[in-house]
Amino acid sequence: MNRPFTYFCSFPIQKGCRIRVPFSHRILMGLVIEVSETKPETSYEILDAIEAVDEHPLLNGELFDLASELSKDSVSSLMSVFKTMLPAAYKPASKAGGEVFETWLIKDPIPEDELQRLKLTKKQKEIYEALPLEIIRSKARKEFSASIIKTLEAKGLLRLESKLKTYQLVHQKKLKQPPELTESQRMALFAIEHGDHRPFLLHGVTGSGKTEIFFRLAQKALEQKKSVLLLVPEISLTPMMIERVCSRFDVPVLVFHSRLTKAEMASEYQKALLMDYGIVIGTRKAVFTPFKNLGLIIMDEEHDSSYKQDNTPKYHTRDAAIFRANYWHCPLILASATPSLDSYARAARGIYQLVEMERRISNTVSSIHLIDMKSERIIGGISVPLIQQIQKRLERKEKTILLLNRRGFIPVMKCASCQEVLLCEDCGIPLSYHKKEQALVCHVCGRHYPVPEVCPNCHKRNWSVVGLGTERLEENVRDLFPQAKIVRMDADSTRTKNAHEILLNDFEADGDILIGTQMVAKGLDFEKVTLVGVLQADAALVRADYRAAETTYQMLEQASGRAGRGRYPGEVYIQSYNPEHYVMQSIVHHNYLAFFKREMNYRHLGTYPPYIYMASLVFIHEDPTLAYSMADQWVKTLREQGVNVFGPLELSMRQKKSRIRILIKDKSIENLRNTCWQVAKKHHEKSRQVKLEINVNPMMLEE
């Protein structure tokens, strides 16, 4: 899996640079992982490398060490980690692409007698003297004279040089003075500044002022000429954090997230390689930013499952952050109002340093109302009490957020005659109906299907849409409140570039009701939001996953925190068919500790993390019999070795391929990884036709 190849270089090359090499009748691009001055003894002919692609390394020594650690921990190849670390434009592959270059004009010093010899006209000389030492060619031609610029180039007075195009992704704002700290903030800041080398778990209720703690710590690091890494889980949170950072710090600010183009990502990466110190804000990918001197790492909303990568290598951002904090001997702040059970359990055992912030800055706590859906009248998916509360906010010119919990519950097309549900041909799961596009969409693989005129089973025209999606909810809300300005924020409405920022600005400016999925449940801070309504609150509790209660609690508590963050008191209305459930009761009383204790008892009885370490091994093939047979063989082999293994279990298909899962549990993380590596290596040697995906410490069990 991690086999390197040796080449001879007749030109200078450094570790961490890309290089073009001949490989099996092809020209491929590779990454230099080691340079030796002496020729190794081999039984084969060492071929000559063709050329170096980079003048300077893209990966430094620290990132090589981190890649090795993540490869070992996630049971994945070293090259897969390198590909994840590097921007798409720099990934080692047969073709490079994504970088955008610009032609610059360079004005080298020219002696006066040489200028006279060239016999420039008065206008040519004026423009030549007015030109800066370096300028983009297109800009020079536009601002001055294209013909004269061309003449100066021809006379050799301007040298052409190709440079990577840079993008201005953030803009400096008017700097704001820091607010006065509350007593709770002062105590939290003191605890962190006087702590030891262990990671901090900053458990602060929503609205307690955790961001100000981040900024005070960041200021201290920047004063020491050290960089700050600020991680957020979702793209939707990035614009608001950028806004706050740029209005607080007059230092370089870089941004990394998946909505950047290849060229923009490459530009930010090159800036990071050259930056002495500054602030980097980004989602999961930002944890691989190359730093010269890192002084602080902050991982906001540390509980969020977005920090775990779904595809290989299936690493967790927290593990990479811990490694980097140890390398740079800098503080790592894991912050959340609803910490993951894993993190809180580690804090309870003293592995992390626990810092609590139990009061909001405003000293107000939103009142929680549970709406029993079994006994309330419902109009368009919304209970009458919630409708009445929305109307009150509209009359008072206040704002409302409606969160539709889509997890485990999506709008699907169903034949009312024969009850046939349309499924994705590739994945075998129900297709979601999108009215605006008049299409059926698989929310797993993204494939689009046209809406059939008749049912393929009974050939009747009797379709009905079952379930409530954000589009349908928006229609229902418009019917109920035609005078309201409604903003919808979901995966469909945020596909275009900068859509998150535009939608949030619209809502803040003159929006009345913000409708959205989980992305509106966290991180948003609007003073005039005084009402939050949660629809289908307990839909996720029916999921066959050991973290169902935890993810539901986190979503509801985070959503509740969006109301009443300013001068106005807030209320939260949660629609539930099971209001007596301990998750709902913990939310009503804002009692994280009660939820933690109850959930930990369940985990202990079921031998689930954090009481055990777990790995998911999924065998994938078009032929379900072959995939199942391979999984079953490994179950028998591992049981003979005394490994605690469960399965095989058939999961839903992906891309017309069957998936069979087995689970391994172990009290030792080292034993678990060793077992996974044993399976991975032997499977790679014997059966490459069946694909194997390994997920160490999965955030959820694949369905």
XYZ file of C-alpha atoms in Angstrom:
703
model
C 0.000 0.000 0.000
C 2.865 2.394 0.734
C 5.414 1.261 -1.847
C 7.820 4.030 -2.942
C 9.684 4.124 -6.285
C 13.287 5.197 -6.880
C 14.475 7.494 -9.691
C 17.751 9.195 -10.600
C 17.709 13.007 -10.756
C 20.279 14.884 -12.818
C 18.835 18.168 -11.520
C 18.392 19.641 -8.021
C 15.284 18.428 -6.219
C 13.953 18.713 -2.664
C 11.746 16.546 -0.505
C 8.139 17.755 -0.777
C 8.341 18.820 -4.439
C 6.420 17.277 -7.314
C 8.329 15.589 -10.107
C 7.532 14.099 -13.531
C 8.769 10.558 -14.081
C 8.400 7.713 -16.597
C 6.195 4.926 -15.233
C 5.040 1.868 -17.174
C 5.014 3.503 -20.628
C 3.427 6.665 -19.218
C 4.599 9.987 -17.855
C 3.259 10.495 -14.340
C 3.617 13.131 -11.663
C 4.861 12.000 -8.281
C 5.867 13.502 -4.960
C 9.435 13.344 -3.664
C 9.359 11.742 -0.204
C 13.120 11.243 0.238
C 16.365 12.422 -1.393
C 19.580 10.375 -1.172
C 23.048 11.476 -2.237
C 24.171 7.874 -2.745
C 22.776 5.429 -5.286
C 20.960 2.528 -3.582
C 21.714 -1.106 -4.431
C 18.822 -2.441 -6.528
C 18.121 -5.496 -8.657
C 16.494 -3.312 -11.313
C 17.530 -0.401 -13.495
C 16.887 3.008 -11.933
C 15.230 5.279 -14.491
C 15.917 8.987 -14.921
C 13.351 11.487 -13.674
C 12.198 13.920 -16.353
C 11.800 17.258 -14.578
C 10.978 19.001 -11.323
C 7.567 20.661 -11.251
C 8.101 22.876 -8.187
C 11.006 25.162 -7.278
C 10.176 24.950 -3.574
C 8.632 22.149 -1.453
C 4.837 22.092 -1.099
C 5.030 20.013 2.083
C 7.425 20.687 4.955
C 8.912 18.235 7.437
C 6.089 18.674 9.942
C 3.410 17.867 7.355
C 5.357 14.761 6.287
C 5.353 13.591 9.901
C 1.635 14.390 10.184
C 0.897 12.453 6.969
C 2.741 9.428 8.335
C 0.763 9.622 11.586
C -2.618 9.965 9.861
C -1.801 7.141 7.449
C -1.002 4.837 10.369
C -4.008 5.884 12.451
C -6.612 5.824 9.653
C -5.256 2.624 8.019
C -4.797 4.276 4.633
C -1.973 4.784 2.158
C 0.503 7.602 2.592
C -0.249 8.869 -0.913
C -3.979 9.158 -0.119
C -3.054 11.424 2.816
C -0.743 13.549 0.657
C -3.555 13.971 -1.895
C -5.899 15.090 0.894
C -3.362 17.542 2.311
C -2.541 19.300 -0.943
C -4.876 21.637 -2.834
C -6.528 19.964 -5.845
C -4.268 21.888 -8.246
C -1.181 20.327 -6.632
C -2.294 16.727 -6.158
C 0.249 14.239 -7.542
C -1.433 12.931 -10.695
C -0.811 12.320 -14.375
C -2.075 15.815 -15.125
C -1.626 19.047 -13.235
C -4.317 21.659 -13.459
C -6.176 24.354 -11.652
C -3.454 26.932 -11.215
C -3.966 30.236 -13.003
C -0.926 32.288 -14.020
C -0.667 35.954 -14.958
C 1.937 37.717 -17.070
C 3.756 40.465 -15.182
C 5.967 43.246 -16.512
C 9.233 43.684 -14.625
C 11.082 47.002 -14.984
C 14.780 46.337 -14.400
C 17.139 49.317 -13.745
C 18.430 50.806 -17.017
C 21.355 53.290 -17.211
C 20.428 56.781 -18.497
C 22.739 56.516 -21.514
C 21.011 53.273 -22.515
C 17.612 55.003 -22.375
C 18.948 57.786 -24.608
C 20.329 55.231 -27.079
C 16.864 53.692 -27.456
C 15.476 57.093 -28.576
C 12.146 56.956 -26.752
C 9.462 59.460 -27.651
C 8.369 61.903 -24.963
C 5.181 59.896 -24.321
C 7.045 56.574 -24.202
C 9.535 57.948 -21.691
C 6.736 59.396 -19.524
C 4.915 56.071 -19.409
C 8.124 54.115 -18.776
C 9.003 56.342 -15.820
C 5.444 56.189 -14.496
C 5.342 52.377 -14.513
C 5.945 50.659 -11.157
C 8.793 48.160 -10.862
C 6.269 45.297 -11.217
C 2.773 45.375 -12.719
C 0.356 42.879 -14.275
C 0.654 43.166 -18.049
C -3.098 43.417 -18.698
C -3.423 46.125 -16.042
C -0.512 48.129 -17.525
C -2.028 47.998 -21.004
C -5.402 49.105 -19.653
C -4.158 51.945 -17.416
C -1.520 53.324 -19.788
C -1.272 52.653 -23.534
C -1.364 49.131 -24.981
C 0.671 50.131 -28.043
C 3.348 51.956 -26.028
C 3.590 49.068 -23.535
C 4.093 46.720 -26.479
C 6.839 49.014 -27.847
C 8.625 49.151 -24.482
C 8.532 45.348 -24.353
C 9.997 45.122 -27.859
C 12.829 47.507 -26.921
C 13.739 45.249 -23.981
C 12.813 47.780 -21.302
C 10.152 45.515 -19.780
C 10.798 41.882 -18.940
C 7.936 39.344 -18.943
C 7.492 36.998 -16.003
C 4.733 34.463 -15.326
C 3.386 34.426 -11.749
C 0.662 32.491 -9.993
C -2.492 34.602 -9.859
C -3.444 35.714 -6.363
C -7.004 36.291 -5.190
C -8.292 38.750 -2.616
C -10.763 36.492 -0.800
C -11.092 38.623 2.338
C -11.194 42.382 2.840
C -10.070 44.385 5.842
C -12.906 45.933 7.812
C -12.964 48.932 10.097
C -11.311 47.734 13.290
C -13.533 47.424 16.351
C -12.519 47.760 19.962
C -12.750 44.556 22.023
C -15.701 44.424 24.433
C -15.355 44.214 28.190
C -15.093 40.644 29.426
C -17.702 39.161 31.725
C -16.614 37.454 34.931
C -17.196 34.068 33.303
C -15.014 35.031 30.324
C -12.227 36.330 32.561
C -12.193 33.103 34.551
C -12.137 30.971 31.374
C -9.330 33.040 29.842
C -7.298 32.842 33.053
C -7.722 29.056 33.204
C -6.491 28.632 29.640
C -3.562 31.046 29.962
C -2.397 29.254 33.122
C -3.044 25.703 31.941
C -0.529 23.055 30.901
C 0.257 21.362 27.581
C -2.931 19.242 27.422
C -5.752 20.223 25.020
C -8.506 22.402 26.481
C -12.184 21.537 26.205
C -14.012 24.867 26.386
C -17.595 23.957 27.268
C -19.560 27.184 27.048
C -23.321 27.486 26.687
C -24.557 29.140 23.495
C -24.116 32.908 23.723
C -21.552 32.718 26.562
C -18.917 34.583 24.538
C -16.530 31.814 23.471
C -15.547 33.775 20.342
C -14.165 36.631 22.444
C -12.016 34.081 24.299
C -10.707 32.932 20.910
C -9.833 36.507 19.958
C -8.028 37.314 23.222
C -5.897 34.172 22.848
C -5.310 34.951 19.164
C -4.141 38.481 20.016
C -1.551 37.081 22.397
C -0.230 34.642 19.752
C -0.078 37.353 17.073
C 1.829 39.683 19.407
C 4.450 36.925 19.597
C 4.596 36.846 15.755
C 2.885 33.447 15.693
C 0.051 32.272 13.455
C -3.460 31.249 14.503
C -5.493 28.390 13.010
C -9.258 28.809 13.474
C -11.307 25.794 12.373
C -15.070 25.807 11.804
C -17.114 22.762 10.763
C -19.268 24.195 7.980
C -18.859 26.616 5.085
C -21.954 28.460 6.306
C -20.063 29.542 9.440
C -17.027 30.815 7.533
C -18.368 34.198 6.270
C -19.500 35.282 9.744
C -16.183 34.298 11.328
C -14.215 36.062 8.558
C -16.276 39.210 9.142
C -15.493 39.167 12.859
C -11.792 38.410 12.417
C -11.239 41.100 9.766
C -12.910 43.725 11.934
C -10.663 42.817 14.857
C -7.165 42.069 13.530
C -4.961 43.956 11.093
C -2.939 40.918 9.960
C -2.987 38.657 6.868
C -6.103 36.445 6.876
C -6.279 33.325 4.690
C -9.340 31.194 3.971
C -9.631 27.486 3.141
C -12.874 25.665 2.352
C -14.353 23.417 -0.340
C -16.194 26.181 -2.220
C -12.950 27.830 -3.357
C -11.920 27.175 -6.950
C -8.742 25.194 -7.608
C -6.964 28.426 -8.506
C -8.145 30.209 -5.354
C -7.103 27.286 -3.151
C -3.670 27.162 -4.802
C -3.293 30.921 -4.332
C -4.129 30.719 -0.598
C -1.754 27.776 -0.168
C 1.118 29.695 -1.772
C 0.377 32.692 0.469
C 0.528 30.371 3.492
C 3.926 29.017 2.405
C 5.275 32.591 2.346
C 3.352 34.042 5.333
C 5.453 34.777 8.424
C 2.398 34.954 10.680
C -1.326 35.626 10.410
C -4.726 33.976 10.818
C -6.050 31.015 8.835
C -9.808 30.369 8.908
C -11.306 27.296 7.364
C -13.113 24.003 7.447
C -11.551 20.551 7.797
C -9.001 21.051 4.974
C -7.449 24.069 6.729
C -5.841 21.794 9.329
C -3.176 20.996 6.684
C -2.088 24.623 6.160
C 1.729 24.945 6.089
C 2.894 27.252 8.899
C 6.261 28.775 9.729
C 5.362 29.342 13.369
C 2.005 28.183 14.729
C 0.986 29.638 18.096
C -2.681 28.662 18.619
C -5.247 26.172 17.262
C -8.976 26.676 17.842
C -11.501 24.034 16.812
C -14.953 25.597 17.138
C -18.044 23.339 17.393
C -15.645 20.467 18.048
C -18.521 17.966 18.285
C -19.546 18.380 14.646
C -19.407 15.267 12.435
C -18.158 17.423 9.500
C -14.702 17.256 11.086
C -14.542 13.564 10.155
C -13.739 12.884 6.486
C -16.146 10.486 4.768
C -13.819 9.197 2.057
C -10.332 7.692 2.296
C -8.322 8.617 4.317
C -11.102 8.695 6.923
C -9.223 10.903 9.381
C -10.640 13.139 12.118
C -9.548 16.784 12.139
C -9.162 16.682 15.933
C -6.384 14.067 15.649
C -4.476 16.228 13.165
C -4.975 19.299 15.391
C -3.637 17.445 18.448
C -0.558 16.350 16.491
C 0.148 19.905 15.301
C -0.397 21.413 18.753
C 2.115 18.955 20.205
C 4.600 19.685 17.411
C 4.443 23.463 17.915
C 3.944 23.299 21.721
C 0.936 25.585 21.342
C -2.521 25.609 22.966
C -5.350 23.652 21.340
C -8.873 24.826 22.204
C -11.718 22.389 21.495
C -14.859 24.475 21.941
C -18.543 23.618 21.972
C -21.825 24.233 23.775
C -22.539 20.531 23.232
C -19.207 18.673 23.426
C -18.989 15.215 21.912
C -19.282 12.462 24.498
C -15.773 11.338 23.547
C -14.293 14.755 24.359
C -16.250 15.289 27.575
C -15.300 11.795 28.766
C -11.628 12.600 28.090
C -12.014 15.820 30.060
C -13.594 13.861 32.924
C -10.554 11.551 32.930
C -8.107 14.486 32.889
C -6.823 13.863 29.353
C -8.240 17.269 28.400
C -8.434 20.346 30.622
C -12.085 21.248 31.141
C -13.032 24.939 31.155
C -16.725 25.705 31.749
C -18.724 28.839 30.842
C -22.212 28.367 32.241
C -23.754 31.816 31.688
C -24.717 33.783 28.617
C -23.309 37.272 28.188
C -26.867 38.623 28.225
C -27.642 36.553 31.352
C -30.838 35.382 29.624
C -31.812 31.799 28.864
C -34.277 31.054 26.083
C -37.455 29.385 27.306
C -38.050 25.984 25.678
C -41.556 24.773 24.768
C -42.150 21.164 23.714
C -45.076 20.789 21.323
C -46.682 17.331 21.540
C -47.517 16.601 17.907
C -49.880 13.800 18.915
C -52.347 16.294 20.351
C -51.808 19.562 18.442
C -53.476 20.769 15.271
C -50.981 20.897 12.369
C -51.121 23.172 9.310
C -48.532 22.540 6.599
C -46.238 20.737 9.004
C -46.354 23.555 11.580
C -48.284 23.386 14.846
C -50.831 26.089 15.672
C -48.898 27.327 18.776
C -45.767 27.833 16.627
C -47.795 29.604 13.912
C -49.153 31.995 16.547
C -45.652 32.745 17.817
C -44.349 33.446 14.287
C -47.211 35.905 13.762
C -46.271 37.723 16.985
C -42.671 38.133 15.755
C -43.840 39.529 12.436
C -46.000 42.088 14.257
C -43.053 43.082 16.496
C -40.591 43.243 13.549
C -38.508 40.448 15.089
C -37.011 37.468 13.292
C -37.706 33.730 13.291
C -35.560 30.730 12.386
C -37.321 27.501 11.374
C -35.106 24.427 11.424
C -36.313 21.395 9.506
C -34.573 18.289 10.781
C -34.027 16.348 7.578
C -31.931 13.575 9.092
C -33.744 10.269 8.600
C -36.835 11.929 7.043
C -36.957 13.217 3.446
C -39.803 13.990 0.997
C -40.230 10.980 -1.314
C -42.590 10.199 -4.189
C -44.964 7.362 -3.490
C -47.676 5.790 -5.630
C -50.957 6.204 -3.761
C -52.413 3.198 -5.631
C -49.785 0.488 -5.043
C -47.541 2.205 -2.409
C -44.481 1.897 -4.704
C -41.599 4.228 -3.635
C -39.100 5.326 -6.292
C -35.535 4.271 -5.462
C -32.103 5.266 -6.760
C -30.869 2.657 -9.239
C -27.317 2.990 -7.925
C -27.884 3.229 -4.172
C -31.229 1.527 -3.581
C -32.532 4.283 -1.279
C -35.680 6.435 -1.723
C -35.317 9.400 -4.082
C -36.092 12.876 -2.771
C -38.544 15.010 -4.717
C -37.333 18.515 -5.677
C -40.299 20.540 -6.894
C -38.342 23.538 -8.217
C -36.252 21.342 -10.523
C -39.123 18.905 -11.177
C -36.634 16.129 -10.522
C -35.959 13.214 -8.228
C -32.561 13.381 -6.521
C -30.548 10.774 -4.650
C -29.134 12.488 -1.558
C -26.332 9.908 -1.360
C -24.781 9.869 -4.849
C -26.383 13.082 -6.185
C -27.855 11.445 -9.302
C -30.898 13.222 -10.838
C -33.896 11.414 -12.357
C -36.894 12.812 -14.294
C -40.279 12.476 -12.593
C -42.083 9.589 -14.349
C -45.602 10.223 -15.616
C -46.879 6.851 -14.404
C -45.886 4.408 -11.684
C -43.443 1.797 -13.099
C -45.143 -0.872 -10.962
C -48.901 -0.390 -11.522
C -48.749 2.139 -14.426
C -51.239 4.508 -12.766
C -50.976 8.303 -12.473
C -51.468 8.633 -8.747
C -48.295 10.103 -7.238
C -48.159 11.645 -3.771
C -45.239 13.315 -2.006
C -44.641 11.910 1.465
C -42.545 13.880 3.935
C -41.682 17.526 4.365
C -38.721 19.111 2.613
C -37.404 22.659 2.842
C -38.933 23.667 -0.509
C -42.362 22.434 0.520
C -42.004 24.016 3.960
C -41.143 27.339 2.297
C -44.342 27.110 0.218
C -46.414 26.334 3.300
C -44.902 29.254 5.233
C -45.545 31.633 2.320
C -49.186 30.538 2.277
C -49.463 31.158 6.031
C -47.529 34.457 6.069
C -47.730 36.067 2.591
C -46.430 39.390 3.948
C -43.183 37.914 5.324
C -39.801 37.959 3.596
C -38.578 34.352 3.688
C -34.992 33.198 3.165
C -34.337 29.493 2.541
C -30.915 28.040 3.303
C -30.219 24.416 2.395
C -27.955 22.332 0.166
C -29.829 23.429 -2.975
C -29.948 27.179 -2.280
C -26.256 27.328 -1.277
C -24.713 25.604 -4.300
C -23.440 28.778 -5.955
C -20.336 30.665 -4.877
C -20.751 32.958 -1.851
C -24.391 31.829 -1.503
C -24.091 31.340 2.277
C -22.880 34.893 2.802
C -25.496 36.414 0.466
C -28.405 34.555 2.090
C -27.315 35.392 5.642
C -26.842 39.061 4.726
C -30.327 39.103 3.170
C -31.839 37.646 6.315
C -29.980 40.052 8.588
C -30.900 43.078 6.477
C -34.655 42.669 6.058
C -35.551 38.983 6.313
C -38.362 37.853 8.593
C -38.118 34.066 8.543
C -35.040 31.920 7.852
C -35.863 28.337 6.851
C -33.076 25.791 6.755
C -31.589 22.438 7.563
C -28.884 21.713 10.147
C -26.674 24.479 8.738
C -28.876 27.142 10.406
C -28.654 25.428 13.800
C -25.134 26.496 14.688
C -22.892 29.525 14.807
C -25.424 32.130 13.626
C -25.651 35.267 15.752
C -28.511 37.660 14.918
C -29.715 39.954 17.665
C -33.305 40.214 16.404
C -33.892 36.453 16.267
C -36.265 35.871 19.174
C -37.980 32.685 18.003
C -36.623 29.337 16.868
C -38.962 26.569 15.727
C -37.703 23.015 15.238
C -39.771 20.722 13.010
C -39.464 16.909 13.057
C -37.200 17.230 16.080
C -37.131 13.536 16.918
C -36.842 12.166 13.361
C -33.154 11.321 13.880
C -33.868 9.346 17.071
C -35.242 6.448 15.011
C -31.959 6.030 13.094
C -30.195 2.731 13.695
C -27.045 4.397 14.959
C -25.484 4.422 18.402
C -24.966 8.229 18.199
C -28.593 9.032 17.251
C -29.435 10.517 20.669
C -26.155 12.465 20.829
C -26.535 14.059 17.389
C -30.184 14.910 18.111
C -29.303 16.532 21.440
C -26.491 18.549 19.869
C -28.657 19.777 17.005
C -31.533 20.823 19.290
C -29.317 22.552 21.866
C -27.380 24.374 19.146
C -30.613 25.444 17.438
C -32.049 26.645 20.752
C -28.996 28.857 21.167
C -29.869 30.922 18.073
C -32.734 32.698 19.915
C -32.436 35.575 22.368
C -28.749 36.370 21.856
C -29.141 40.140 22.227
C -31.392 42.548 24.114
C -34.545 40.649 23.260
C -35.596 37.493 25.154
C -35.863 34.322 23.095
C -38.249 31.396 22.864
C -37.813 27.970 21.292
C -40.678 25.734 20.128
C -39.723 22.102 19.508
C -42.252 19.883 17.704
C -41.930 16.287 18.893
C -43.923 13.068 18.892
C -42.013 11.933 21.973
C -41.657 14.958 24.302
C -40.961 12.700 27.312
C -37.754 11.333 25.752
C -34.683 12.080 27.893
C -33.097 14.022 25.021
C -36.081 16.384 24.933
C -36.163 16.740 28.705
C -32.428 17.513 28.816
C -32.984 20.260 26.223
C -35.872 21.804 28.171
C -33.685 22.141 31.263
C -30.459 22.990 29.350
C -28.880 20.133 31.290
C -25.907 18.757 29.362
C -24.598 16.842 32.374
C -27.884 14.940 32.827
C -27.825 13.973 29.150
C -24.152 12.994 29.348
C -24.691 10.675 32.320
C -27.777 9.019 30.800
C -26.145 8.527 27.417
C -22.904 7.209 28.925
C -24.914 4.545 30.773
C -26.390 3.451 27.444
C -22.941 3.390 25.791
C -21.544 1.339 28.679
C -24.327 -1.244 28.500
C -24.017 -1.519 24.723
C -20.198 -1.482 24.724
C -20.015 1.516 22.415
C -17.454 4.349 22.283
C -16.045 5.960 24.377
C -15.959 2.734 26.424
C -14.569 0.826 23.467
C -12.734 1.557 20.224
C -14.486 0.536 17.044
C -13.721 0.132 13.336
C -16.041 -0.380 10.388
C -14.842 -2.545 7.456
C -17.032 -2.385 4.346
C -16.549 -4.810 1.427
C -17.819 -3.434 -1.901
C -18.547 -5.190 -5.212
C -21.190 -5.339 -7.962
C -21.864 -8.960 -7.013
C -23.471 -9.030 -3.529
C -22.615 -12.736 -3.113
C -18.907 -12.081 -3.668
C -18.850 -9.083 -1.286
C -20.753 -11.026 1.406
C -18.522 -14.093 1.016
C -15.375 -11.986 1.455
C -16.775 -10.276 4.568
C -17.898 -13.599 6.020
C -14.431 -15.124 5.497
C -12.849 -12.285 7.455
C -15.396 -12.627 10.269
C -14.465 -16.297 10.664
C -10.711 -15.586 10.425
C -10.836 -12.771 12.975
C -12.985 -14.738 15.412
C -10.438 -17.568 15.291
C -7.836 -14.982 16.349
C -10.003 -13.912 19.303
C -11.033 -10.588 17.768
C -14.397 -9.142 18.868
C -16.103 -8.906 15.456
C -19.752 -8.415 14.455
C -21.516 -9.052 11.150
C -21.636 -9.369 8.215
C -24.443 -6.847 7.628
C -25.736 -5.636 4.261
C -25.865 -1.840 3.836
C -27.607 0.228 1.158
C -25.968 0.192 -2.267
C -23.692 2.899 -3.642
C -23.223 3.392 -7.399
C -24.861 0.022 -8.191
C -22.451 -1.761 -5.859
C -23.362 -3.873 -2.863
C -21.784 -3.027 0.483
C -21.300 -5.550 3.282
C -20.079 -4.316 6.668
C -18.349 -5.947 9.594
C -17.574 -4.200 12.899
C -14.517 -4.730 15.083
C -14.402 -3.625 18.720
C -11.379 -3.518 21.019
C -10.429 -1.859 24.313
C -6.985 -1.049 22.865
C -6.762 1.423 19.980
C -3.356 -0.023 19.052
C -4.744 -3.559 18.849
C -7.668 -2.311 16.783
C -5.424 -0.520 14.278
C -3.073 -3.518 14.061
C -6.027 -5.773 13.254
C -7.263 -3.348 10.591
C -3.789 -3.126 9.025
C -3.580 -6.926 8.997
C -6.877 -7.153 7.106
C -5.952 -4.282 4.751
C -2.569 -5.750 3.749
C -3.759 -9.318 3.253
C -6.862 -8.200 1.396
C -4.712 -5.988 -0.875
C -2.492 -8.988 -1.692
C -5.266 -11.525 -2.327
C -8.448 -9.845 -3.555
C -8.209 -6.460 -5.233
C -11.470 -7.038 -7.124
C -13.478 -6.517 -3.915
C -12.956 -2.991 -2.628
C -12.363 -2.569 1.100
C -13.097 0.664 2.984
C -11.859 0.934 6.566
C -13.145 3.536 9.011
C -11.405 3.646 12.392
C -13.589 5.319 15.042
C -16.540 6.036 12.699
C -18.732 8.987 13.649
C -21.775 6.993 12.576
C -22.466 3.491 11.349
C -23.098 3.516 7.596
C -26.692 2.715 6.700
